[in-house]
Structures are given as C-alpha cells and as structure tokens.
PDB file of C-alpha atoms in Angstrom:
ATOM      1  CA  MET A 416     -50.369 -10.193  46.161  1.00 81.00           C
ATOM      2  CA  ARG A 417     -48.394 -13.379  46.595  1.00 88.00           C
ATOM      3  CA  ASN A 418     -45.405 -14.657  44.627  1.00 91.00           C
ATOM      4  CA  VAL A 419     -46.479 -18.161  43.555  1.00 92.00           C
ATOM      5  CA  LEU A 420     -44.849 -20.934  41.525  1.00 93.00           C
ATOM      6  CA  VAL A 421     -46.915 -21.337  38.349  1.00 94.00           C
ATOM      7  CA  TRP A 422     -44.606 -23.009  35.815  1.00 95.00           C
ATOM      8  CA  ASP A 423     -43.039 -26.194  37.169  1.00 95.00           C
ATOM      9  CA  LEU A 424     -39.357 -26.921  36.512  1.00 95.00           C
ATOM     10  CA  PRO A 425     -39.862 -29.615  33.814  1.00 95.00           C
ATOM     11  CA  THR A 426     -42.091 -27.248  31.826  1.00 96.00           C
ATOM     12  CA  ARG A 427     -39.492 -24.490  31.985  1.00 96.00           C
ATOM     13  CA  VAL A 428     -36.616 -26.801  31.054  1.00 96.00           C
ATOM     14  CA  PHE A 429     -38.655 -28.118  28.122  1.00 96.00           C
ATOM     15  CA  HIS A 430     -39.427 -24.596  26.928  1.00 96.00           C
ATOM     16  CA  TRP A 431     -35.846 -23.331  26.890  1.00 96.00           C
ATOM     17  CA  ALA A 432     -34.325 -26.610  25.677  1.00 97.00           C
ATOM     18  CA  LEU A 433     -36.767 -26.648  22.759  1.00 97.00           C
ATOM     19  CA  PHE A 434     -35.857 -23.057  21.943  1.00 96.00           C
ATOM     20  CA  ALA A 435     -32.136 -23.915  21.956  1.00 97.00           C
ATOM     21  CA  LEU A 436     -32.556 -27.020  19.791  1.00 96.00           C
ATOM     22  CA  VAL A 437     -34.800 -25.307  17.239  1.00 96.00           C
ATOM     23  CA  VAL A 438     -32.257 -22.505  16.833  1.00 95.00           C
ATOM     24  CA  THR A 439     -29.438 -25.069  16.571  1.00 96.00           C
ATOM     25  CA  ALA A 440     -31.323 -27.095  13.964  1.00 94.00           C
ATOM     26  CA  TYR A 441     -32.100 -23.993  11.921  1.00 94.00           C
ATOM     27  CA  LEU A 442     -28.523 -22.696  11.957  1.00 93.00           C
ATOM     28  CA  SER A 443     -27.032 -26.112  11.110  1.00 90.00           C
ATOM     29  CA  ALA A 444     -29.351 -26.894   8.184  1.00 87.00           C
ATOM     30  CA  GLU A 445     -26.710 -28.179   5.758  1.00 78.00           C
ATOM     31  CA  ASP A 446     -26.750 -31.135   3.358  1.00 73.00           C
ATOM     32  CA  GLU A 447     -23.566 -32.839   4.541  1.00 76.00           C
ATOM     33  CA  GLY A 448     -20.682 -32.962   6.993  1.00 79.00           C
ATOM     34  CA  LEU A 449     -20.571 -32.047  10.657  1.00 83.00           C
ATOM     35  CA  ALA A 450     -23.256 -29.361  10.377  1.00 87.00           C
ATOM     36  CA  TYR A 451     -25.643 -31.930   8.919  1.00 85.00           C
ATOM     37  CA  GLN A 452     -24.998 -34.329  11.791  1.00 86.00           C
ATOM     38  CA  VAL A 453     -25.576 -31.537  14.313  1.00 90.00           C
ATOM     39  CA  HIS A 454     -28.813 -30.709  12.480  1.00 91.00           C
ATOM     40  CA  VAL A 455     -30.013 -34.313  12.665  1.00 87.00           C
ATOM     41  CA  ALA A 456     -28.998 -34.680  16.318  1.00 88.00           C
ATOM     42  CA  ALA A 457     -30.911 -31.493  17.154  1.00 92.00           C
ATOM     43  CA  GLY A 458     -33.916 -32.925  15.337  1.00 91.00           C
ATOM     44  CA  TYR A 459     -33.753 -36.091  17.425  1.00 89.00           C
ATOM     45  CA  GLY A 460     -33.515 -33.950  20.548  1.00 92.00           C
ATOM     46  CA  ILE A 461     -36.601 -32.013  19.483  1.00 94.00           C
ATOM     47  CA  GLY A 462     -38.439 -35.282  18.938  1.00 92.00           C
ATOM     48  CA  LEU A 463     -37.482 -36.473  22.419  1.00 93.00           C
ATOM     49  CA  LEU A 464     -38.680 -33.209  23.946  1.00 95.00           C
ATOM     50  CA  LEU A 465     -42.009 -33.372  22.125  1.00 95.00           C
ATOM     51  CA  VAL A 466     -42.623 -36.922  23.323  1.00 94.00           C
ATOM     52  CA  PHE A 467     -41.834 -35.788  26.862  1.00 96.00           C
ATOM     53  CA  ARG A 468     -44.180 -32.807  26.501  1.00 96.00           C
ATOM     54  CA  VAL A 469     -47.072 -35.023  25.437  1.00 95.00           C
ATOM     55  CA  ILE A 470     -46.570 -37.180  28.524  1.00 96.00           C
ATOM     56  CA  TRP A 471     -46.122 -34.118  30.731  1.00 96.00           C
ATOM     57  CA  GLY A 472     -49.311 -32.692  29.291  1.00 95.00           C
ATOM     58  CA  VAL A 473     -51.116 -35.570  30.996  1.00 95.00           C
ATOM     59  CA  ILE A 474     -49.280 -35.949  34.324  1.00 95.00           C
ATOM     60  CA  GLY A 475     -47.511 -32.607  34.737  1.00 94.00           C
ATOM     61  CA  GLY A 476     -48.310 -29.491  36.717  1.00 93.00           C
ATOM     62  CA  ARG A 477     -51.682 -27.799  36.470  1.00 93.00           C
ATOM     63  CA  HIS A 478     -50.803 -25.240  33.796  1.00 94.00           C
ATOM     64  CA  ALA A 479     -48.742 -27.720  31.772  1.00 94.00           C
ATOM     65  CA  ARG A 480     -51.677 -30.083  31.317  1.00 95.00           C
ATOM     66  CA  PHE A 481     -53.790 -30.298  28.182  1.00 95.00           C
ATOM     67  CA  THR A 482     -56.895 -29.918  30.324  1.00 94.00           C
ATOM     68  CA  ASP A 483     -55.693 -26.416  31.173  1.00 94.00           C
ATOM     69  CA  PHE A 484     -55.208 -25.734  27.456  1.00 94.00           C
ATOM     70  CA  ALA A 485     -58.764 -26.857  26.718  1.00 93.00           C
ATOM     71  CA  ARG A 486     -60.106 -24.695  29.540  1.00 92.00           C
ATOM     72  CA  SER A 487     -58.244 -21.693  28.139  1.00 93.00           C
ATOM     73  CA  LEU A 488     -59.565 -22.194  24.593  1.00 94.00           C
ATOM     74  CA  ARG A 489     -63.149 -21.995  25.814  1.00 94.00           C
ATOM     75  CA  TYR A 490     -62.599 -18.275  26.391  1.00 94.00           C
ATOM     76  CA  LEU A 491     -60.973 -17.529  23.022  1.00 94.00           C
ATOM     77  CA  ARG A 492     -63.785 -15.320  21.722  1.00 93.00           C
ATOM     78  CA  ALA A 493     -64.027 -13.279  24.901  1.00 93.00           C
ATOM     79  CA  TYR A 494     -60.251 -12.923  25.069  1.00 93.00           C
ATOM     80  CA  THR A 495     -59.913 -11.653  21.505  1.00 93.00           C
ATOM     81  CA  ARG A 496     -62.746  -9.183  22.130  1.00 92.00           C
ATOM     82  CA  ASP A 497     -60.965  -7.816  25.198  1.00 91.00           C
ATOM     83  CA  LEU A 498     -57.664  -7.782  23.317  1.00 90.00           C
ATOM     84  CA  ARG A 499     -59.111  -5.528  20.629  1.00 89.00           C
ATOM     85  CA  SER A 500     -59.829  -2.993  23.356  1.00 89.00           C
ATOM     86  CA  LEU A 501     -56.202  -3.411  24.567  1.00 88.00           C
ATOM     87  CA  ARG A 502     -57.423  -4.764  27.900  1.00 89.00           C
ATOM     88  CA  PRO A 503     -56.793  -8.512  27.698  1.00 89.00           C
ATOM     89  CA  THR A 504     -57.911 -10.705  30.554  1.00 88.00           C
ATOM     90  CA  HIS A 505     -55.125 -11.851  32.856  1.00 88.00           C
ATOM     91  CA  TYR A 506     -54.465 -15.599  32.794  1.00 91.00           C
ATOM     92  CA  VAL A 507     -52.358 -17.440  35.331  1.00 93.00           C
ATOM     93  CA  GLY A 508     -51.394 -20.028  32.701  1.00 92.00           C
ATOM     94  CA  HIS A 509     -51.523 -19.704  28.930  1.00 93.00           C
ATOM     95  CA  ASN A 510     -54.042 -17.284  27.501  1.00 94.00           C
ATOM     96  CA  PRO A 511     -56.216 -18.601  24.623  1.00 95.00           C
ATOM     97  CA  LEU A 512     -54.080 -17.122  21.829  1.00 94.00           C
ATOM     98  CA  GLY A 513     -50.944 -18.433  23.516  1.00 93.00           C
ATOM     99  CA  THR A 514     -52.523 -21.877  23.613  1.00 95.00           C
ATOM    100  CA  LEU A 515     -53.327 -21.711  19.899  1.00 95.00           C
ATOM    101  CA  MET A 516     -49.760 -20.684  19.143  1.00 95.00           C
ATOM    102  CA  ILE A 517     -48.373 -23.622  21.131  1.00 94.00           C
ATOM    103  CA  ILE A 518     -50.605 -26.037  19.220  1.00 95.00           C
ATOM    104  CA  ALA A 519     -49.513 -24.510  15.895  1.00 96.00           C
ATOM    105  CA  MET A 520     -45.817 -24.696  16.772  1.00 96.00           C
ATOM    106  CA  VAL A 521     -45.994 -28.276  18.042  1.00 95.00           C
ATOM    107  CA  ALA A 522     -47.920 -29.395  14.940  1.00 96.00           C
ATOM    108  CA  THR A 523     -45.355 -27.672  12.713  1.00 96.00           C
ATOM    109  CA  LEU A 524     -42.451 -29.267  14.564  1.00 96.00           C
ATOM    110  CA  VAL A 525     -44.024 -32.708  14.164  1.00 94.00           C
ATOM    111  CA  GLY A 526     -44.297 -32.007  10.449  1.00 94.00           C
ATOM    112  CA  VAL A 527     -40.652 -30.921  10.339  1.00 93.00           C
ATOM    113  CA  LEU A 528     -39.533 -34.140  12.035  1.00 90.00           C
ATOM    114  CA  LEU A 529     -41.653 -36.456   9.884  1.00 88.00           C
ATOM    115  CA  SER A 530     -40.630 -34.780   6.632  1.00 89.00           C
ATOM    116  CA  GLY A 531     -36.999 -34.957   7.719  1.00 85.00           C
ATOM    117  CA  LEU A 532     -37.135 -38.632   8.634  1.00 80.00           C
ATOM    118  CA  TYR A 533     -39.281 -39.933   5.800  1.00 79.00           C
ATOM    119  CA  GLY A 534     -38.470 -37.655   2.896  1.00 75.00           C
ATOM    120  CA  GLY A 535     -39.951 -34.493   1.484  1.00 80.00           C
ATOM    121  CA  GLU A 536     -37.084 -32.030   1.296  1.00 85.00           C
ATOM    122  CA  ASP A 537     -39.175 -29.131   0.003  1.00 89.00           C
ATOM    123  CA  LEU A 538     -41.801 -29.631   2.712  1.00 92.00           C
ATOM    124  CA  HIS A 539     -39.075 -29.996   5.341  1.00 92.00           C
ATOM    125  CA  GLU A 540     -37.501 -26.697   4.332  1.00 92.00           C
ATOM    126  CA  PHE A 541     -40.867 -24.909   4.174  1.00 95.00           C
ATOM    127  CA  LEU A 542     -41.905 -26.102   7.632  1.00 95.00           C
ATOM    128  CA  GLY A 543     -38.447 -25.262   8.968  1.00 94.00           C
ATOM    129  CA  GLU A 544     -38.921 -21.680   7.833  1.00 95.00           C
ATOM    130  CA  LEU A 545     -42.496 -21.653   9.124  1.00 96.00           C
ATOM    131  CA  ILE A 546     -41.488 -22.641  12.654  1.00 96.00           C
ATOM    132  CA  ILE A 547     -39.118 -19.672  12.787  1.00 95.00           C
ATOM    133  CA  VAL A 548     -41.922 -17.345  11.670  1.00 96.00           C
ATOM    134  CA  LEU A 549     -44.238 -18.806  14.321  1.00 96.00           C
ATOM    135  CA  ALA A 550     -41.527 -18.447  16.967  1.00 95.00           C
ATOM    136  CA  VAL A 551     -41.063 -14.775  16.097  1.00 95.00           C
ATOM    137  CA  VAL A 552     -44.826 -14.193  16.270  1.00 95.00           C
ATOM    138  CA  HIS A 553     -44.867 -16.017  19.601  1.00 95.00           C
ATOM    139  CA  VAL A 554     -42.133 -13.787  21.021  1.00 94.00           C
ATOM    140  CA  LEU A 555     -43.915 -10.655  19.798  1.00 95.00           C
ATOM    141  CA  GLY A 556     -47.147 -11.902  21.357  1.00 93.00           C
ATOM    142  CA  VAL A 557     -45.411 -12.524  24.673  1.00 94.00           C
ATOM    143  CA  LEU A 558     -43.914  -9.036  24.637  1.00 94.00           C
ATOM    144  CA  ALA A 559     -47.259  -7.447  23.744  1.00 93.00           C
ATOM    145  CA  ASP A 560     -49.084  -9.366  26.470  1.00 92.00           C
ATOM    146  CA  SER A 561     -46.395  -8.442  28.979  1.00 92.00           C
ATOM    147  CA  LEU A 562     -46.828  -4.781  28.062  1.00 93.00           C
ATOM    148  CA  LEU A 563     -50.628  -4.818  28.218  1.00 92.00           C
ATOM    149  CA  THR A 564     -50.933  -6.859  31.430  1.00 89.00           C
ATOM    150  CA  ARG A 565     -47.792  -5.380  33.035  1.00 90.00           C
ATOM    151  CA  GLU A 566     -46.579  -8.885  33.800  1.00 91.00           C
ATOM    152  CA  ASN A 567     -43.089 -10.029  32.811  1.00 92.00           C
ATOM    153  CA  LEU A 568     -43.899 -13.324  31.091  1.00 93.00           C
ATOM    154  CA  VAL A 569     -40.297 -14.002  30.042  1.00 93.00           C
ATOM    155  CA  ARG A 570     -39.109 -13.748  33.638  1.00 94.00           C
ATOM    156  CA  ALA A 571     -42.004 -15.960  34.728  1.00 94.00           C
ATOM    157  CA  MET A 572     -40.885 -18.684  32.313  1.00 95.00           C
ATOM    158  CA  ILE A 573     -37.369 -18.448  33.764  1.00 95.00           C
ATOM    159  CA  THR A 574     -38.238 -18.384  37.472  1.00 96.00           C
ATOM    160  CA  GLY A 575     -41.594 -20.137  37.202  1.00 94.00           C
ATOM    161  CA  ARG A 576     -43.163 -17.591  39.528  1.00 94.00           C
ATOM    162  CA  LYS A 577     -45.875 -14.943  39.136  1.00 93.00           C
ATOM    163  CA  ASN A 578     -47.390 -12.349  41.434  1.00 91.00           C
ATOM    164  CA  LEU A 579     -51.022 -13.355  41.958  1.00 91.00           C
ATOM    165  CA  ASP A 580     -53.815 -11.912  44.012  1.00 87.00           C
ATOM    166  CA  GLU A 581     -54.935 -13.884  47.048  1.00 89.00           C
ATOM    167  CA  ARG A 582     -57.866 -15.520  45.279  1.00 88.00           C
ATOM    168  CA  GLU A 583     -55.734 -16.746  42.345  1.00 87.00           C
ATOM    169  CA  ALA A 584     -52.908 -17.828  44.647  1.00 90.00           C
ATOM    170  CA  ALA A 585     -55.263 -19.897  46.787  1.00 88.00           C
ATOM    171  CA  ARG A 586     -56.302 -21.944  43.749  1.00 88.00           C
ATOM    172  CA  GLU A 587     -52.757 -22.902  42.802  1.00 89.00           C
ATOM    173  CA  PRO A 588     -51.975 -26.517  43.800  1.00 86.00           C
ATOM    174  CA  GLY A 589     -48.184 -26.156  43.854  1.00 84.00           C
ATOM    175  CA  PRO A 590     -45.606 -28.131  41.835  1.00 87.00           C
ATOM    176  CA  PRO A 591     -46.174 -31.795  40.934  1.00 91.00           C
ATOM    177  CA  PRO A 592     -44.179 -34.410  42.864  1.00 93.00           C
ATOM    178  CA  PRO A 593     -40.693 -35.060  41.395  1.00 92.00           C
ATOM    179  CA  TRP A 594     -41.419 -38.715  40.632  1.00 94.00           C
ATOM    180  CA  ARG A 595     -43.777 -37.668  37.843  1.00 95.00           C
ATOM    181  CA  ALA A 596     -40.945 -35.915  36.013  1.00 94.00           C
ATOM    182  CA  PHE A 597     -38.761 -39.032  36.245  1.00 95.00           C
ATOM    183  CA  VAL A 598     -41.605 -41.182  34.916  1.00 95.00           C
ATOM    184  CA  ALA A 599     -42.175 -38.768  32.016  1.00 95.00           C
ATOM    185  CA  ILE A 600     -38.463 -38.617  31.160  1.00 94.00           C
ATOM    186  CA  GLY A 601     -38.089 -42.406  31.328  1.00 95.00           C
ATOM    187  CA  LEU A 602     -41.105 -43.039  29.105  1.00 94.00           C
ATOM    188  CA  ALA A 603     -39.993 -40.378  26.635  1.00 93.00           C
ATOM    189  CA  VAL A 604     -36.522 -41.887  26.341  1.00 91.00           C
ATOM    190  CA  LEU A 605     -37.911 -45.399  25.797  1.00 91.00           C
ATOM    191  CA  ILE A 606     -40.364 -44.216  23.161  1.00 87.00           C
ATOM    192  CA  ALA A 607     -37.709 -42.132  21.397  1.00 82.00           C
ATOM    193  CA  ILE A 608     -35.259 -45.049  21.349  1.00 82.00           C
ATOM    194  CA  GLY A 609     -37.917 -47.275  19.829  1.00 80.00           C
ATOM    195  CA  ALA A 610     -38.866 -44.665  17.237  1.00 73.00           C
ATOM    196  CA  PHE A 611     -35.352 -43.705  16.161  1.00 72.00           C
ATOM    197  CA  ALA A 612     -33.528 -47.033  16.595  1.00 69.00           C
ATOM    198  CA  GLN A 613     -33.925 -48.015  12.954  1.00 62.00           C
ATOM    199  CA  SER A 614     -32.756 -44.674  11.587  1.00 64.00           C
ATOM    200  CA  THR A 615     -29.461 -44.595   9.702  1.00 59.00           C
ATOM    201  CA  VAL A 616     -29.465 -40.837   9.176  1.00 62.00           C
ATOM    202  CA  LEU A 617     -27.304 -39.968  12.179  1.00 61.00           C
ATOM    203  CA  THR A 618     -23.768 -41.386  11.917  1.00 59.00           C
ATOM    204  CA  TRP A 619     -20.581 -40.626  13.797  1.00 55.00           C
ATOM    205  CA  PRO A 620     -18.034 -39.532  12.835  1.00 53.00           C
ATOM    206  CA  PRO A 621     -19.811 -37.596  10.084  1.00 56.00           C
ATOM    207  CA  PRO A 622     -18.831 -38.581   6.538  1.00 55.00           C
ATOM    208  CA  ALA A 623     -16.188 -36.361   5.009  1.00 54.00           C
ATOM    209  CA  GLU A 624     -17.132 -34.197   2.055  1.00 51.00           C
ATOM    210  CA  SER A 625     -14.983 -36.388  -0.207  1.00 50.00           C
ATOM    211  CA  GLU A 626     -17.132 -39.390   0.714  1.00 52.00           C
ATOM    212  CA  TYR A 627     -20.237 -37.579  -0.444  1.00 48.00           C
ATOM    213  CA  GLU A 628     -18.488 -36.727  -3.689  1.00 51.00           C
ATOM    214  CA  ASP A 629     -17.488 -40.405  -4.160  1.00 53.00           C
ATOM    215  CA  GLU A 630     -21.087 -41.496  -3.585  1.00 52.00           C
ATOM    216  CA  GLU A 631     -22.352 -38.948  -6.094  1.00 51.00           C
ATOM    217  CA  ASP A 632     -19.769 -40.133  -8.664  1.00 52.00           C
ATOM    218  CA  GLU A 633     -20.868 -43.742  -8.126  1.00 57.00           C
ATOM    219  CA  GLU A 634     -24.504 -42.790  -8.628  1.00 52.00           C
ATOM    220  CA  VAL A 635     -23.619 -41.013 -11.866  1.00 50.00           C
ATOM    221  CA  GLU A 636     -21.666 -44.063 -13.090  1.00 54.00           C
ATOM    222  CA  ASP A 637     -24.569 -46.334 -12.222  1.00 55.00           C
ATOM    223  CA  ASP A 638     -26.935 -44.126 -14.190  1.00 54.00           C
ATOM    224  CA  ASP A 639     -24.609 -44.317 -17.200  1.00 52.00           C
TER     225      ASP A 639
END
C-alpha cells in the first residue's frame, strides 16, 4: 500500500469553503438587516465557488474532472448491486452514487442562486431547505461508505491522501500544476464580477430596520 495524493488542494478548499458558505447562508436567512446582507454575501460566494468548480472540472486534477464523473457513472448499476450486498466496490475518486449526489447538490445550489437573484421566494426557501437535506444525506452516505470500505473519506478530503494498492497508486498522475488553479480562480472571479455587477441586492452598510419600515409605509401610502 502507498499513501497517495488523490484530492488536489483546490478541490479540497472548494469542498470545505462551499460547506462553510452553505451553512452561513442557511443560518443567516433573514429578510432584512445585517443577517440578510451576510446571507446575500454568502450566496455570492457560493456562486463564485460554483463557477470555479465548473472550470476546475475541465482543467483540474484527475478526480476533480467531469470526465472522471462520467467514467464513474458508467458503473452505477454494478455499484448499487454490490452495495445491496454491503460490499461496495472501492473507488479512488467519487463512487457512482457520490457522483449523483454531487450533481444533485450543484443543480440545487444553482436553483437557489437563480431564485434568490431573480425572484421566487417560495422556490428559494424550498430549495434552501432541500440543499440541507441533500447535504445530510451526503454526510450519511460518506459515513456509510467509510464504514463499509474501511476508508476514512472525511480525512481523505482534509489531507487529500488515500492508501492505495500498488496498481492503483501507479495510475495516479499526481497533482495538477499550480498555474491551472490560478487560471481557474482568475476566470471565476472575472465571470462572477460580470454576472453580479448589476445586482443591487448587496449593499453596505446594511439598511437599518427603521429604513425598511419607512419603505413599507411609503408603499402603503402609494397604494392608498
């Protein structure tokens, strides 16, 4: 067995930063004041991370790439069959169910962002609750897979390293060159700036509660 780097640093930073921002956005889901501004800022951060992840899915490390996801999904039926017998196949990267969960969570997060930016409060709240449910299922799946395969997947996503047999280790290409991460970050920032530049949702300092009340009073007067 050899201890090999599987998850490159940008992938790990993305994973834990996304986790932190989703939790922050969920806990700060208020309609006004400082909490609202924190909620919106966290949403922008999530959007930036997702743009980066799309780019990194093309130029990143082997197991961060979408081609690796597609390769994993080809074995979905065989994996679920083995899982029913409690003997799931070991995967160096994401297993097929893990890949499906990532796709579901990313799609849900995109829906959360779009409904937040362009209206649809009920949909925004529903998808916000859904992403928490998916995250909990994801964590339970990681723990179950760790138990069945006797591989600490949480530690692997922190250190990036896994213990692989010689044949698996020989196929690992190593981390991508650092310049790719800088290219991905730069492109993500430029795209995010272009996408969010016209938004007036995030303001600083945040309006005081009295300002919201004044606006509501003006709207009532206008209606009268």
